[in-house]
Coordinates of N, CA and C in Angstrom, one line a residue:
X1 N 41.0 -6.0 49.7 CA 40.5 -6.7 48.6 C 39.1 -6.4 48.3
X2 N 38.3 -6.2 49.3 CA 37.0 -6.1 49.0 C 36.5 -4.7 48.5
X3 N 38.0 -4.1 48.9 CA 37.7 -2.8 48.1 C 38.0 -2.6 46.4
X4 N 38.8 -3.4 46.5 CA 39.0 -3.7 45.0 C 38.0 -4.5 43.7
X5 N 37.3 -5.0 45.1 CA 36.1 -5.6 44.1 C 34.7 -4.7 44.3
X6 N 34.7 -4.0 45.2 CA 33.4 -2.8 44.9 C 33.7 -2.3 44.0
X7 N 34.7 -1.7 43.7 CA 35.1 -0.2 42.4 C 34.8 -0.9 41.3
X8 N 35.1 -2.3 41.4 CA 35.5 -3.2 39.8 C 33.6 -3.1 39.5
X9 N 33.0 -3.5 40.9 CA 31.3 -3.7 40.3 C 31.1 -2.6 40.4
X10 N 31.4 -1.5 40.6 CA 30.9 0.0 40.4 C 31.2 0.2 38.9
X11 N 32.0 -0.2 38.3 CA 32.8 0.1 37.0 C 32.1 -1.0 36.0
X12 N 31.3 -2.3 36.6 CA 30.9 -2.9 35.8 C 29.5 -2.3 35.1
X13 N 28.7 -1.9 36.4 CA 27.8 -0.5 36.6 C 27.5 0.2 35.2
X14 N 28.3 1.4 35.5 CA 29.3 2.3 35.0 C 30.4 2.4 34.5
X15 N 30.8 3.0 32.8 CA 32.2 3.4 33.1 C 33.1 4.3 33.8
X16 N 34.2 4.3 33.5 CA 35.0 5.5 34.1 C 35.6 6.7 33.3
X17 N 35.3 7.4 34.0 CA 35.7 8.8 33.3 C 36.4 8.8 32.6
X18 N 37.5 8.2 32.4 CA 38.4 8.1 31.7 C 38.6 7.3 30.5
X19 N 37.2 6.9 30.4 CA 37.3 5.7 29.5 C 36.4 6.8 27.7
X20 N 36.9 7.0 26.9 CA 36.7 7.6 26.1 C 35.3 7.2 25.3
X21 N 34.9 5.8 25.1 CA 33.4 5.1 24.4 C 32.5 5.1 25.4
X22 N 32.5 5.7 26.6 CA 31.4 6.2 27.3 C 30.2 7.2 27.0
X23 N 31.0 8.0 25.8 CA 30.4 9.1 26.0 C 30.4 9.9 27.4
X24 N 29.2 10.2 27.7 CA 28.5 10.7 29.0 C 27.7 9.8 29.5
X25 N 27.6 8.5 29.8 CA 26.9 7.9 30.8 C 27.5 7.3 32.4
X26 N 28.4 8.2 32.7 CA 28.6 7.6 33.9 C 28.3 8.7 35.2
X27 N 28.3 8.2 36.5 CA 28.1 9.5 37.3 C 29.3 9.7 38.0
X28 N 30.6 9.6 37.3 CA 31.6 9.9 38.4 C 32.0 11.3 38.3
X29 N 32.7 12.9 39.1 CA 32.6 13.5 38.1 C 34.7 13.5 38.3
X30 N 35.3 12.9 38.9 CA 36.6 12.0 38.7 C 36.8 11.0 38.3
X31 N 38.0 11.2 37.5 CA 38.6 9.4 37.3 C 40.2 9.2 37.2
X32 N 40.3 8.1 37.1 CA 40.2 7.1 37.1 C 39.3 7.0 38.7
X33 N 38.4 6.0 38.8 CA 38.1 5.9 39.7 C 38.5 4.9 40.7
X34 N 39.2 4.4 40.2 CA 40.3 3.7 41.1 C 41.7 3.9 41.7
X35 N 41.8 5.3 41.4 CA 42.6 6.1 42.1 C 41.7 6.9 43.1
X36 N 40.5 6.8 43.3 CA 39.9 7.3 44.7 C 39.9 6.3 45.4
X37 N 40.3 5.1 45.2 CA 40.7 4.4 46.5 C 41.9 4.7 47.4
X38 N 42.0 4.1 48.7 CA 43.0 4.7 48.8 C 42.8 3.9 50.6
X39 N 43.0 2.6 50.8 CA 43.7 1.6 52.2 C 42.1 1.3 51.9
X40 N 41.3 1.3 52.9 CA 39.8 0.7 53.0 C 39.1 1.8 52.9
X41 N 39.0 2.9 52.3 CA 38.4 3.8 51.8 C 38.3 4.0 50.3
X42 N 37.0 4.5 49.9 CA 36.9 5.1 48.6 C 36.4 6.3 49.0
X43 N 36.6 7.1 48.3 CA 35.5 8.8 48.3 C 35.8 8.8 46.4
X44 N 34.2 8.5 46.0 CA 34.0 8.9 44.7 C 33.2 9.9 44.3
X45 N 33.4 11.5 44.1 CA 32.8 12.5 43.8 C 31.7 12.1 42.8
X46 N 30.3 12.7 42.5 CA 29.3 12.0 41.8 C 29.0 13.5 40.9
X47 N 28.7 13.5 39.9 CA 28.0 14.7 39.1 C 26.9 14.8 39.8
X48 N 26.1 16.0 39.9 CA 24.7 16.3 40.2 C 23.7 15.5 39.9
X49 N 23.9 15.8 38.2 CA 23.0 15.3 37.6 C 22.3 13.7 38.2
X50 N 23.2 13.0 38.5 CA 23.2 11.3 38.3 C 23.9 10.9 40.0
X51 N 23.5 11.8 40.6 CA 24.2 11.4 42.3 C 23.1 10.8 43.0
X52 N 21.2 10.9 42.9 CA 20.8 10.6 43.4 C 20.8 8.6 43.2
X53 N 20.9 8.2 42.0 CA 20.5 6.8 41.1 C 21.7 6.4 41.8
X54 N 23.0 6.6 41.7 CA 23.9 6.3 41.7 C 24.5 6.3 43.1
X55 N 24.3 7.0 43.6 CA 24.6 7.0 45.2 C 23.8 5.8 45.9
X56 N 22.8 5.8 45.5 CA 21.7 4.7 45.8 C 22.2 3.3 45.8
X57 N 22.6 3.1 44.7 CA 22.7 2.0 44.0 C 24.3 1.8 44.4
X58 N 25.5 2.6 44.9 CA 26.7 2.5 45.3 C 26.0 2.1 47.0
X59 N 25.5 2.8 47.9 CA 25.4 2.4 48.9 C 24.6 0.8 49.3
X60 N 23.6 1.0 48.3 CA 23.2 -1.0 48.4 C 24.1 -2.1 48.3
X61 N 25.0 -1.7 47.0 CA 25.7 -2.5 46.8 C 27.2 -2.8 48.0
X62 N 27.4 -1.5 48.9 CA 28.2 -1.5 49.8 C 27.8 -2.6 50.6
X63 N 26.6 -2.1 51.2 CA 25.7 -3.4 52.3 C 25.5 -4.5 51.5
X64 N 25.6 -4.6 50.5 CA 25.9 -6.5 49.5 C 27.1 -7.1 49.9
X65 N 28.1 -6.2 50.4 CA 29.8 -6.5 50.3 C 30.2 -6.6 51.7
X66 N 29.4 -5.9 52.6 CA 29.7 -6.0 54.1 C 30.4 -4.6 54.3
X67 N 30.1 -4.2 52.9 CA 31.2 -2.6 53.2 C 30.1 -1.3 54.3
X68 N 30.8 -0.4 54.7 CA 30.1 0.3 55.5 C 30.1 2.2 53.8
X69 N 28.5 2.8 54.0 CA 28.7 3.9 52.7 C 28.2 5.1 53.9
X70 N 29.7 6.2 53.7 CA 28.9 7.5 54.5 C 28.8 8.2 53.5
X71 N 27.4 9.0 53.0 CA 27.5 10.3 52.4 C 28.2 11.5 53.4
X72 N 28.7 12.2 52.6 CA 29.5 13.2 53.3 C 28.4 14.8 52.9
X73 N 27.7 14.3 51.9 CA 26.3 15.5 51.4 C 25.4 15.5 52.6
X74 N 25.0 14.6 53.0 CA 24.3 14.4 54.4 C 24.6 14.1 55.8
X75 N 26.1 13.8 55.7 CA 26.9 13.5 57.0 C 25.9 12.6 58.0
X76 N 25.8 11.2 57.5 CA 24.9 10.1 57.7 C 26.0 9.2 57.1
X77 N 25.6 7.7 57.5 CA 25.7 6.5 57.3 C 24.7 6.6 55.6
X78 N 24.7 5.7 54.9 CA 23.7 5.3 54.0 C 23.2 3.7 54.4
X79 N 22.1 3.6 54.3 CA 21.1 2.3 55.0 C 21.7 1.3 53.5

C-alpha cells in the first residue's frame, strides 16, 4: 500500500508519460509509471535531462514514507 501511495505523490509531482496534456514536463523516461511497480519495489527510469531534481526529490520523499531509495546510477542507498 505504501507503494501505491509513493507513485500516486510522485504522479502528484509530476505527470506521467502517458498522460498526453503534459507536454514535456515530466522526468520519467517510461510510463505508465505505475506499471514500474511491481510487490514492494519501484524502478522508475528518469530522463537525463531532469534525473538530478527529480531523483532528489523521489528519494526525500521515500525517507517521508519510511520507504528505503537505491540509485542503481551510483549503486548507493540515497540519504
Amino acid at each position: 500500500m505504501r507503494i501505491a501511495a509513493y507513485v500516486a505523490a510522485l504522479l502528484e509531482r509530476w505527470c506521467d508519460l502517458t498522460e498526453n496534456e503534459c507536454g514535456d514536463t515530466f522526468p520519467w523516461s517510461t510510463g505508465p509509471l505505475t506499471s514500474e511497480a511491481c510487490g514492494p519495489l519501484v524502478y522508475f527510469p528518469m530522463r537525463w535531462s531532469t534525473a538530478e531534481e527529480a531523483s532528489s526529490y523521489a528519494a526525500a520523499l521515500a525517507d517521508s514514507m519510511g520507504l528505503v531509495c537505491f540509485d542503481p546510477q551510483q549503486s548507493q542507498l540515497r540519504p
